[in-house]
mmCIF file of C-alpha atoms in Angstrom:
data_model
loop_
_atom_site.group_PDB
_atom_site.id
_atom_site.type_symbol
_atom_site.label_atom_id
_atom_site.label_comp_id
_atom_site.label_asym_id
_atom_site.label_seq_id
_atom_site.Cartn_x
_atom_site.Cartn_y
_atom_site.Cartn_z
ATOM 1 C CA MET A 134 29.523 11.107 -12.604
ATOM 2 C CA LYS A 135 28.929 10.194 -8.959
ATOM 3 C CA LEU A 136 25.432 8.991 -8.174
ATOM 4 C CA ARG A 137 23.868 9.222 -4.712
ATOM 5 C CA PRO A 138 22.958 5.677 -3.650
ATOM 6 C CA LYS A 139 26.334 4.883 -2.147
ATOM 7 C CA THR A 140 26.250 8.107 -0.123
ATOM 8 C CA THR A 141 22.736 7.369 1.125
ATOM 9 C CA ILE A 142 23.501 3.758 2.089
ATOM 10 C CA GLU A 143 27.012 4.520 3.309
ATOM 11 C CA GLN A 144 25.941 7.196 5.784
ATOM 12 C CA HIS A 145 23.731 4.687 7.600
ATOM 13 C CA PHE A 146 25.543 1.359 7.137
ATOM 14 C CA SER A 147 29.253 2.221 7.046
ATOM 15 C CA ALA A 148 29.497 1.887 10.839
ATOM 16 C CA ILE A 149 29.235 -1.914 10.565
ATOM 17 C CA GLU A 150 32.467 -3.545 11.717
ATOM 18 C CA ASP A 151 34.174 -5.644 9.073
ATOM 19 C CA LYS A 152 35.655 -8.646 10.901
ATOM 20 C CA ARG A 153 37.261 -10.230 7.864
ATOM 21 C CA VAL A 154 41.013 -10.792 7.877
ATOM 22 C CA GLU A 155 42.565 -7.727 6.237
ATOM 23 C CA ARG A 156 44.684 -9.642 3.722
ATOM 24 C CA THR A 157 41.633 -11.563 2.484
ATOM 25 C CA LYS A 158 39.503 -8.470 1.795
ATOM 26 C CA ARG A 159 39.172 -8.276 -1.966
ATOM 27 C CA HIS A 160 35.854 -6.420 -1.823
ATOM 28 C CA LEU A 161 34.645 -3.511 0.316
ATOM 29 C CA LEU A 162 31.900 -4.341 2.817
ATOM 30 C CA ILE A 163 29.804 -1.315 1.822
ATOM 31 C CA ASP A 164 30.005 -2.446 -1.835
ATOM 32 C CA ILE A 165 28.757 -5.920 -0.861
ATOM 33 C CA ILE A 166 25.862 -4.490 1.186
ATOM 34 C CA THR A 167 24.888 -2.046 -1.580
ATOM 35 C CA ILE A 168 24.870 -4.698 -4.314
ATOM 36 C CA THR A 169 22.874 -7.051 -2.069
ATOM 37 C CA LEU A 170 20.232 -4.443 -1.259
ATOM 38 C CA CYS A 171 19.831 -3.420 -4.908
ATOM 39 C CA ALA A 172 19.647 -7.042 -6.027
ATOM 40 C CA VAL A 173 17.025 -7.978 -3.409
ATOM 41 C CA ILE A 174 14.888 -4.965 -4.360
ATOM 42 C CA ALA A 175 15.114 -6.122 -7.980
ATOM 43 C CA GLY A 176 14.057 -9.701 -7.173
ATOM 44 C CA ALA A 177 17.226 -11.623 -6.224
ATOM 45 C CA GLU A 178 16.760 -14.493 -3.753
ATOM 46 C CA THR A 179 19.978 -16.569 -3.754
ATOM 47 C CA TRP A 180 23.727 -15.958 -3.573
ATOM 48 C CA ASP A 181 23.999 -16.892 -7.244
ATOM 49 C CA ASP A 182 21.318 -14.281 -8.000
ATOM 50 C CA LEU A 183 23.376 -11.610 -6.242
ATOM 51 C CA GLU A 184 26.500 -12.417 -8.238
ATOM 52 C CA LEU A 185 24.620 -12.530 -11.542
ATOM 53 C CA TYR A 186 22.789 -9.268 -10.837
ATOM 54 C CA GLY A 187 26.051 -7.564 -9.903
ATOM 55 C CA LYS A 188 27.748 -8.703 -13.100
ATOM 56 C CA CYS A 189 24.806 -7.608 -15.257
ATOM 57 C CA GLN A 190 24.764 -4.182 -13.571
ATOM 58 C CA TYR A 191 28.542 -3.803 -13.300
ATOM 59 C CA LYS A 192 28.786 -0.643 -15.423
ATOM 60 C CA TRP A 193 26.042 1.043 -13.400
ATOM 61 C CA PHE A 194 27.525 0.035 -10.029
ATOM 62 C CA LYS A 195 30.952 1.226 -11.156
ATOM 63 C CA LYS A 196 29.570 4.782 -11.317
ATOM 64 C CA PHE A 197 29.257 4.978 -7.522
ATOM 65 C CA LEU A 198 31.028 1.929 -6.012
ATOM 66 C CA LYS A 199 34.784 1.337 -5.930
ATOM 67 C CA LEU A 200 34.650 -2.387 -6.813
ATOM 68 C CA PRO A 201 38.460 -2.818 -6.582
ATOM 69 C CA ASN A 202 38.237 -6.438 -7.755
ATOM 70 C CA GLY A 203 35.002 -6.416 -9.707
ATOM 71 C CA ILE A 204 31.792 -8.057 -8.520
ATOM 72 C CA PRO A 205 32.065 -10.442 -5.526
ATOM 73 C CA SER A 206 31.407 -14.137 -6.135
ATOM 74 C CA HIS A 207 28.389 -15.941 -4.706
ATOM 75 C CA ASP A 208 30.701 -17.605 -2.170
ATOM 76 C CA THR A 209 31.900 -14.191 -1.002
ATOM 77 C CA PHE A 210 28.344 -12.944 -0.471
ATOM 78 C CA ASN A 211 27.627 -16.132 1.494
ATOM 79 C CA ARG A 212 30.705 -15.857 3.719
ATOM 80 C CA VAL A 213 30.277 -12.156 4.443
ATOM 81 C CA PHE A 214 26.624 -12.381 5.492
ATOM 82 C CA ALA A 215 27.297 -15.534 7.520
ATOM 83 C CA GLN A 216 29.977 -13.653 9.507
ATOM 84 C CA LEU A 217 28.275 -10.254 9.758
ATOM 85 C CA GLU A 218 26.976 -9.439 13.253
ATOM 86 C CA PRO A 219 23.168 -9.081 12.973
ATOM 87 C CA GLU A 220 23.103 -6.693 15.951
ATOM 88 C CA GLN A 221 25.223 -4.221 13.992
ATOM 89 C CA LEU A 222 23.084 -4.468 10.872
ATOM 90 C CA GLN A 223 19.984 -4.124 13.067
ATOM 91 C CA SER A 224 21.402 -1.000 14.736
ATOM 92 C CA CYS A 225 22.106 0.620 11.371
ATOM 93 C CA PHE A 226 18.622 -0.375 10.211
ATOM 94 C CA LEU A 227 17.044 1.342 13.237
ATOM 95 C CA ASN A 228 18.990 4.559 12.647
ATOM 96 C CA TRP A 229 17.982 4.546 8.990
ATOM 97 C CA VAL A 230 14.281 4.035 9.811
ATOM 98 C CA LYS A 231 14.398 6.942 12.273
ATOM 99 C CA SER A 232 15.858 9.150 9.538
ATOM 100 C CA ILE A 233 13.063 8.480 7.026
ATOM 101 C CA SER A 234 9.955 8.368 9.206
ATOM 102 C CA SER A 235 8.308 9.366 12.465
ATOM 103 C CA LEU A 236 5.391 7.757 14.257
ATOM 104 C CA MET A 237 2.035 9.473 14.019
ATOM 105 C CA PRO A 238 0.177 10.094 17.325
ATOM 106 C CA GLY A 239 -1.826 6.971 18.118
ATOM 107 C CA GLU A 240 -0.159 4.955 15.358
ATOM 108 C CA ILE A 241 -0.638 1.213 15.714
ATOM 109 C CA VAL A 242 2.643 -0.680 16.061
ATOM 110 C CA ALA A 243 1.982 -4.406 15.716
ATOM 111 C CA ILE A 244 4.572 -6.825 17.098
ATOM 112 C CA ASP A 245 4.526 -10.435 15.963
ATOM 113 C CA GLY A 246 6.799 -13.340 15.100
ATOM 114 C CA LYS A 247 7.348 -15.094 11.774
ATOM 115 C CA THR A 248 9.146 -18.387 11.128
ATOM 116 C CA LEU A 249 11.602 -18.582 8.216
ATOM 117 C CA ARG A 250 10.427 -22.086 7.415
ATOM 118 C CA HIS A 251 13.335 -23.350 5.324
ATOM 119 C CA SER A 252 16.094 -21.820 7.455
ATOM 120 C CA TYR A 253 16.441 -25.041 9.462
ATOM 121 C CA ALA A 254 19.388 -27.373 8.860
ATOM 122 C CA LYS A 255 19.023 -31.082 9.629
ATOM 123 C CA SER A 256 22.772 -31.634 9.303
ATOM 124 C CA ASN A 257 23.539 -29.733 12.519
ATOM 125 C CA ASP A 258 20.106 -29.973 14.166
ATOM 126 C CA LYS A 259 19.523 -26.250 13.662
ATOM 127 C CA SER A 260 15.865 -25.282 14.008
ATOM 128 C CA ALA A 261 14.118 -22.761 11.770
ATOM 129 C CA ILE A 262 14.709 -19.120 12.650
ATOM 130 C CA VAL A 263 11.879 -17.039 14.110
ATOM 131 C CA MET A 264 12.042 -13.265 13.630
ATOM 132 C CA VAL A 265 9.949 -10.935 15.792
ATOM 133 C CA SER A 266 9.172 -7.706 13.950
ATOM 134 C CA ALA A 267 7.528 -4.377 14.741
ATOM 135 C CA TRP A 268 5.239 -3.019 12.006
ATOM 136 C CA ALA A 269 3.986 0.593 11.921
ATOM 137 C CA GLN A 270 0.551 0.328 10.316
ATOM 138 C CA GLN A 271 -0.020 3.879 9.060
ATOM 139 C CA ASN A 272 3.560 4.366 7.865
ATOM 140 C CA GLY A 273 3.641 0.896 6.328
ATOM 141 C CA LEU A 274 7.169 0.343 7.632
ATOM 142 C CA VAL A 275 9.121 -2.277 9.534
ATOM 143 C CA LEU A 276 10.486 -0.425 12.577
ATOM 144 C CA GLY A 277 12.803 -3.178 13.759
ATOM 145 C CA GLN A 278 13.277 -6.895 14.213
ATOM 146 C CA ARG A 279 14.899 -9.375 16.561
ATOM 147 C CA LYS A 280 15.739 -13.040 16.144
ATOM 148 C CA VAL A 281 14.296 -15.420 18.727
ATOM 149 C CA ASP A 282 17.157 -17.217 20.464
ATOM 150 C CA ASN A 283 17.445 -20.964 19.945
ATOM 151 C CA LYS A 284 15.626 -23.025 22.596
ATOM 152 C CA SER A 285 13.577 -19.951 23.505
ATOM 153 C CA ASN A 286 10.369 -18.271 22.292
ATOM 154 C CA GLU A 287 8.975 -14.886 21.356
ATOM 155 C CA ILE A 288 8.582 -13.869 25.008
ATOM 156 C CA THR A 289 12.351 -13.341 25.278
ATOM 157 C CA ALA A 290 12.705 -11.513 21.947
ATOM 158 C CA ILE A 291 9.866 -9.005 22.441
ATOM 159 C CA PRO A 292 11.538 -7.136 25.370
ATOM 160 C CA GLN A 293 14.806 -6.974 23.420
ATOM 161 C CA LEU A 294 12.986 -5.463 20.449
ATOM 162 C CA LEU A 295 10.967 -3.016 22.564
ATOM 163 C CA LYS A 296 14.194 -1.821 24.173
ATOM 164 C CA VAL A 297 15.557 -0.384 20.910
ATOM 165 C CA LEU A 298 12.332 1.081 19.491
ATOM 166 C CA TYR A 299 11.070 4.659 19.785
ATOM 167 C CA LEU A 300 7.375 4.245 20.621
ATOM 168 C CA LYS A 301 6.246 7.480 22.293
ATOM 169 C CA GLY A 302 2.554 8.083 21.568
ATOM 170 C CA ALA A 303 2.066 4.777 19.733
ATOM 171 C CA ILE A 304 -0.421 1.983 20.431
ATOM 172 C CA VAL A 305 1.511 -1.293 20.681
ATOM 173 C CA THR A 306 -0.484 -4.420 19.825
ATOM 174 C CA ILE A 307 0.737 -7.942 20.605
ATOM 175 C CA ASP A 308 -0.902 -11.355 20.533
ATOM 176 C CA ALA A 309 -1.273 -13.520 23.639
ATOM 177 C CA MET A 310 2.410 -14.496 23.599
ATOM 178 C CA GLY A 311 3.225 -10.968 24.785
ATOM 179 C CA CYS A 312 0.777 -10.988 27.697
ATOM 180 C CA GLN A 313 3.451 -10.530 30.373
ATOM 181 C CA LYS A 314 3.624 -7.977 33.193
ATOM 182 C CA GLU A 315 7.217 -7.093 32.324
ATOM 183 C CA ILE A 316 6.317 -6.417 28.681
ATOM 184 C CA VAL A 317 3.370 -4.220 29.710
ATOM 185 C CA SER A 318 5.643 -2.231 32.053
ATOM 186 C CA GLN A 319 8.231 -1.805 29.323
ATOM 187 C CA ILE A 320 5.649 -0.416 26.881
ATOM 188 C CA VAL A 321 4.394 2.071 29.480
ATOM 189 C CA GLU A 322 7.975 3.158 30.219
ATOM 190 C CA LYS A 323 8.305 3.872 26.490
ATOM 191 C CA GLU A 324 5.374 6.324 26.880
ATOM 192 C CA ALA A 325 3.161 4.190 24.659
ATOM 193 C CA ASP A 326 -0.215 2.507 25.099
ATOM 194 C CA TYR A 327 -0.904 -1.196 24.660
ATOM 195 C CA VAL A 328 -3.591 -3.569 23.435
ATOM 196 C CA ILE A 329 -2.605 -7.162 24.216
ATOM 197 C CA ALA A 330 -4.536 -10.405 23.790
ATOM 198 C CA LEU A 331 -5.146 -12.157 27.101
ATOM 199 C CA LYS A 332 -4.072 -15.781 27.231
ATOM 200 C CA LYS A 333 -5.785 -18.474 29.259
ATOM 201 C CA ASN A 334 -2.665 -19.481 31.167
ATOM 202 C CA GLN A 335 -2.783 -16.076 32.883
ATOM 203 C CA VAL A 336 -5.283 -17.928 35.032
ATOM 204 C CA GLY A 337 -6.141 -15.327 37.668
ATOM 205 C CA LEU A 338 -6.498 -12.349 35.342
ATOM 206 C CA TYR A 339 -8.246 -14.335 32.609
ATOM 207 C CA GLN A 340 -10.806 -15.727 35.050
ATOM 208 C CA ARG A 341 -11.518 -12.299 36.576
ATOM 209 C CA VAL A 342 -11.998 -10.702 33.144
ATOM 210 C CA ASP A 343 -14.240 -13.564 32.027
ATOM 211 C CA GLU A 344 -16.394 -13.258 35.152
ATOM 212 C CA LEU A 345 -16.535 -9.467 34.844
ATOM 213 C CA PHE A 346 -17.989 -9.630 31.336
ATOM 214 C CA LYS A 347 -20.545 -12.244 32.400
ATOM 215 C CA GLU A 348 -21.663 -9.977 35.242
ATOM 216 C CA ALA A 349 -21.797 -6.918 32.977
ATOM 217 C CA LEU A 350 -23.905 -8.758 30.399
ATOM 218 C CA LEU A 351 -26.314 -10.042 33.046
ATOM 219 C CA SER A 352 -26.866 -6.465 34.203
ATOM 220 C CA GLN A 353 -27.020 -5.260 30.558
ATOM 221 C CA GLY A 354 -24.101 -2.958 31.300
ATOM 222 C CA VAL A 355 -25.823 -1.160 34.166
ATOM 223 C CA GLY A 356 -23.263 -0.086 36.769
ATOM 224 C CA TYR A 357 -20.359 -0.408 34.341
ATOM 225 C CA GLU A 358 -18.688 1.856 31.792
ATOM 226 C CA TYR A 359 -19.805 -0.455 29.006
ATOM 227 C CA SER A 360 -19.818 0.007 25.228
ATOM 228 C CA GLU A 361 -20.513 -2.315 22.313
ATOM 229 C CA TYR A 362 -19.852 -2.293 18.574
ATOM 230 C CA ILE A 363 -21.029 -4.850 15.974
ATOM 231 C CA PRO A 364 -19.858 -4.445 12.351
ATOM 232 C CA GLU A 365 -21.006 -7.124 9.880
ATOM 233 C CA GLU A 366 -18.843 -8.386 7.063
ATOM 234 C CA SER A 367 -19.214 -10.888 4.245
ATOM 235 C CA GLY A 368 -16.704 -12.430 1.907
ATOM 236 C CA HIS A 369 -15.027 -15.632 0.700
ATOM 237 C CA GLY A 370 -18.280 -17.567 1.018
ATOM 238 C CA ARG A 371 -18.864 -16.763 4.664
ATOM 239 C CA THR A 372 -20.535 -14.154 6.826
ATOM 240 C CA GLU A 373 -18.649 -12.948 9.863
ATOM 241 C CA ILE A 374 -20.034 -10.927 12.737
ATOM 242 C CA ARG A 375 -17.639 -9.462 15.268
ATOM 243 C CA ARG A 376 -19.054 -8.260 18.546
ATOM 244 C CA TYR A 377 -16.738 -5.879 20.394
ATOM 245 C CA GLN A 378 -17.548 -5.243 24.059
ATOM 246 C CA VAL A 379 -15.444 -2.937 26.226
ATOM 247 C CA LEU A 380 -15.422 -2.190 29.948
ATOM 248 C CA ASN A 381 -13.492 0.935 31.007
ATOM 249 C CA ASN A 382 -11.955 1.920 34.364
ATOM 250 C CA ILE A 383 -11.825 -1.646 35.649
ATOM 251 C CA GLN A 384 -8.346 -1.977 37.165
ATOM 252 C CA ASP A 385 -9.656 -2.145 40.748
ATOM 253 C CA LEU A 386 -12.065 -4.901 39.680
ATOM 254 C CA VAL A 387 -9.592 -7.212 37.925
ATOM 255 C CA ASP A 388 -6.155 -6.057 39.135
ATOM 256 C CA SER A 389 -6.520 -4.607 42.628
ATOM 257 C CA ARG A 390 -2.771 -4.940 43.266
ATOM 258 C CA CYS A 391 -1.970 -2.903 40.131
ATOM 259 C CA GLU A 392 0.389 -5.610 38.857
ATOM 260 C CA TRP A 393 -0.485 -4.760 35.243
ATOM 261 C CA LYS A 394 0.781 -1.231 34.725
ATOM 262 C CA HIS A 395 -1.784 1.347 33.514
ATOM 263 C CA LEU A 396 -4.425 -1.336 32.917
ATOM 264 C CA ASN A 397 -7.534 0.731 32.208
ATOM 265 C CA SER A 398 -9.928 -1.334 30.101
ATOM 266 C CA VAL A 399 -10.689 -4.875 29.008
ATOM 267 C CA ALA A 400 -12.279 -5.987 25.763
ATOM 268 C CA CYS A 401 -14.217 -9.063 24.733
ATOM 269 C CA VAL A 402 -14.398 -9.894 21.035
ATOM 270 C CA GLN A 403 -16.801 -12.595 19.893
ATOM 271 C CA TYR A 404 -16.393 -13.881 16.341
ATOM 272 C CA TYR A 405 -19.480 -15.474 14.784
ATOM 273 C CA ARG A 406 -18.552 -17.128 11.484
ATOM 274 C CA THR A 407 -21.189 -18.639 9.190
ATOM 275 C CA VAL A 408 -19.598 -20.782 6.472
ATOM 276 C CA LYS A 409 -21.065 -22.122 3.203
ATOM 277 C CA ASN A 410 -22.798 -25.117 4.808
ATOM 278 C CA GLY A 411 -24.726 -22.775 7.101
ATOM 279 C CA LYS A 412 -22.925 -23.749 10.284
ATOM 280 C CA THR A 413 -21.973 -20.986 12.700
ATOM 281 C CA LYS A 414 -18.787 -21.058 14.750
ATOM 282 C CA LEU A 415 -18.173 -18.887 17.808
ATOM 283 C CA GLU A 416 -14.762 -17.810 19.079
ATOM 284 C CA THR A 417 -14.231 -15.524 22.075
ATOM 285 C CA ARG A 418 -11.053 -13.577 22.819
ATOM 286 C CA TYR A 419 -10.198 -11.150 25.607
ATOM 287 C CA PHE A 420 -7.817 -8.180 25.516
ATOM 288 C CA ILE A 421 -6.255 -5.887 28.103
ATOM 289 C CA THR A 422 -5.411 -2.273 27.294
ATOM 290 C CA SER A 423 -4.170 0.975 28.796
ATOM 291 C CA LEU A 424 -6.584 2.894 26.557
ATOM 292 C CA SER A 425 -9.941 4.280 27.652
ATOM 293 C CA HIS A 426 -11.493 4.001 24.185
ATOM 294 C CA GLU A 427 -15.048 2.872 23.639
ATOM 295 C CA ALA A 428 -15.720 -0.291 21.638
ATOM 296 C CA GLN A 429 -15.831 1.151 18.108
ATOM 297 C CA GLU A 430 -12.561 3.046 18.474
ATOM 298 C CA LEU A 431 -10.796 0.188 20.249
ATOM 299 C CA SER A 432 -11.879 -2.223 17.505
ATOM 300 C CA GLN A 433 -9.539 -0.366 15.136
ATOM 301 C CA SER A 434 -6.520 -1.249 17.278
ATOM 302 C CA ILE A 435 -7.601 -4.872 17.692
ATOM 303 C CA ARG A 436 -8.199 -5.319 13.980
ATOM 304 C CA GLY A 437 -5.145 -3.230 13.144
ATOM 305 C CA HIS A 438 -2.911 -5.910 14.628
ATOM 306 C CA GLY A 439 -3.746 -8.070 11.614
ATOM 307 C CA SER A 440 -1.920 -5.608 9.351
ATOM 308 C CA ILE A 441 1.415 -7.190 10.277
ATOM 309 C CA GLU A 442 0.189 -10.504 8.869
ATOM 310 C CA ASN A 443 -1.429 -9.056 5.740
ATOM 311 C CA GLN A 444 1.024 -6.285 4.889
ATOM 312 C CA LEU A 445 4.325 -7.717 6.139
ATOM 313 C CA HIS A 446 4.372 -11.496 6.617
ATOM 314 C CA TRP A 447 2.227 -12.212 3.554
ATOM 315 C CA VAL A 448 4.292 -9.879 1.358
ATOM 316 C CA LEU A 449 7.560 -11.447 2.531
ATOM 317 C CA ASP A 450 6.225 -14.932 1.765
ATOM 318 C CA VAL A 451 4.485 -14.227 -1.542
ATOM 319 C CA GLU A 452 6.542 -11.397 -3.062
ATOM 320 C CA PHE A 453 9.973 -12.121 -1.557
ATOM 321 C CA ASN A 454 9.616 -15.932 -1.331
ATOM 322 C CA GLU A 455 11.032 -15.777 2.185
ATOM 323 C CA ASP A 456 9.581 -19.102 3.308
ATOM 324 C CA SER A 457 11.324 -20.873 0.420
ATOM 325 C CA SER A 458 14.750 -19.376 1.111
ATOM 326 C CA ARG A 459 17.402 -22.073 1.645
ATOM 327 C CA ILE A 460 19.946 -19.644 3.090
ATOM 328 C CA ARG A 461 20.961 -21.285 6.380
ATOM 329 C CA LYS A 462 24.610 -20.711 7.260
ATOM 330 C CA ASP A 463 25.389 -19.023 10.598
ATOM 331 C CA ASN A 464 24.106 -15.412 10.682
ATOM 332 C CA ALA A 465 23.138 -15.289 7.010
ATOM 333 C CA PRO A 466 19.380 -16.058 7.393
ATOM 334 C CA GLU A 467 18.904 -13.329 10.010
ATOM 335 C CA ASN A 468 20.957 -10.791 8.057
ATOM 336 C CA LEU A 469 19.093 -11.475 4.816
ATOM 337 C CA ALA A 470 15.783 -11.116 6.679
ATOM 338 C CA ILE A 471 16.899 -7.631 7.742
ATOM 339 C CA ILE A 472 17.924 -6.818 4.148
ATOM 340 C CA ARG A 473 14.446 -7.888 2.965
ATOM 341 C CA HIS A 474 12.895 -5.570 5.547
ATOM 342 C CA ILE A 475 15.047 -2.695 4.276
ATOM 343 C CA ALA A 476 14.050 -3.485 0.689
ATOM 344 C CA LEU A 477 10.359 -3.650 1.592
ATOM 345 C CA ASN A 478 10.546 -0.352 3.497
ATOM 346 C CA LEU A 479 12.145 1.349 0.500
ATOM 347 C CA LEU A 480 9.515 -0.049 -1.857
ATOM 348 C CA LYS A 481 6.699 0.971 0.500
ATOM 349 C CA GLN A 482 8.110 4.482 0.828
ATOM 350 C CA ASP A 483 8.145 5.005 -2.935
ATOM 351 C CA LYS A 484 5.097 6.979 -4.094
ATOM 352 C CA THR A 485 6.087 7.464 -7.746
ATOM 353 C CA GLU A 486 4.917 3.973 -8.749
ATOM 354 C CA LYS A 487 1.329 3.133 -7.799
ATOM 355 C CA GLY A 488 1.539 -0.567 -8.626
ATOM 356 C CA SER A 489 2.019 -3.599 -6.397
ATOM 357 C CA ILE A 490 5.256 -4.578 -4.667
ATOM 358 C CA ARG A 491 5.758 -7.090 -7.477
ATOM 359 C CA SER A 492 5.467 -4.441 -10.194
ATOM 360 C CA LYS A 493 7.786 -2.100 -8.287
ATOM 361 C CA ARG A 494 10.414 -4.828 -7.969
ATOM 362 C CA ASN A 495 10.126 -5.654 -11.656
ATOM 363 C CA ARG A 496 10.537 -2.025 -12.640
ATOM 364 C CA ALA A 497 13.507 -1.622 -10.273
ATOM 365 C CA GLY A 498 15.160 -4.591 -11.982
ATOM 366 C CA TRP A 499 14.568 -3.162 -15.447
ATOM 367 C CA ASP A 500 14.982 0.583 -14.849
ATOM 368 C CA ASN A 501 18.067 1.814 -12.986
ATOM 369 C CA ASN A 502 16.713 5.364 -12.813
ATOM 370 C CA TYR A 503 13.700 4.084 -10.888
ATOM 371 C CA LEU A 504 15.945 1.985 -8.621
ATOM 372 C CA LEU A 505 17.947 5.139 -7.930
ATOM 373 C CA GLU A 506 14.745 6.955 -6.924
ATOM 374 C CA ILE A 507 13.922 4.137 -4.504
ATOM 375 C CA LEU A 508 17.392 4.132 -2.953
ATOM 376 C CA THR A 509 17.490 7.901 -2.457
ATOM 377 C CA ASN A 510 13.812 8.090 -1.403
ATOM 378 C CA GLN A 511 13.093 10.877 -3.908
#
């Protein structure tokens, strides 16, 4: 009997070039990728885990993989993923995501970086890898990722990631690291809107926005398109009040040269936090946006950016143990990060199991029929 998982994975990932020397190829690349993906879904974290999982599931894998020389060794998994070009795996990942989902109108796409803390190597002075990812909030999917080049920062990786993403109709949210004119222009060219935190080293724009809000507050909003929204929240022993203030149609006031493409509104968010000892702390942040939303609606995009931390980064750290991963050789850390994203997307897409990511991974490790459902997205 031929099962479907190989067909499903093969149609999206078989285009990856196998650069191994022909005479040394004892295992097919698509077999190695398939075993790795299944093992990671089921809870594997190390090369030894991959080999052990493959051996334990050999009879099942043999139903749809060729496995000409059995299950690859842990050293083989290590070598293959160290040599594999991440750009090719990324390209296949993007095509696969496009085939299983489409962005909803106005969907929030949060872009943020995450450090793989134990991917550094003291022996060759290799710093920890930083991956910049795009997270579609409503779909609950990773849309793509890009490694930050060594001796660089997220500013260089964000444009590279934006270049390969389909974003028409989306609302792209980025923290202050992405507050760059070129990035704003790129988002607009993608026919998307943006909500970006304004950083203080954008001295001219930051100062003008700061002064504009002070003037608007002094006049109590008279003469401005001003709106305000104040939800109150309690939890974890503290009370937090967020005050959202928005000024619309302000480009002539803060950006008369139109250097920031489609800049339409600015937002001021004041965070009042009262902790257990009764002390209150105030934090103020500014945002620029192409949207013309009033404060309550815009607050959803500003708060929605946090979904990438809560629903992606936290899950990768807690459920996939990503921060503890000691995989460091060459391209292996970046490639395994992409595999984890694929695994998480598949688990998020599954609607047959209502439990947590942890329970889904456990069941996938214990029930091959359920794993098959995840792989075929049925």
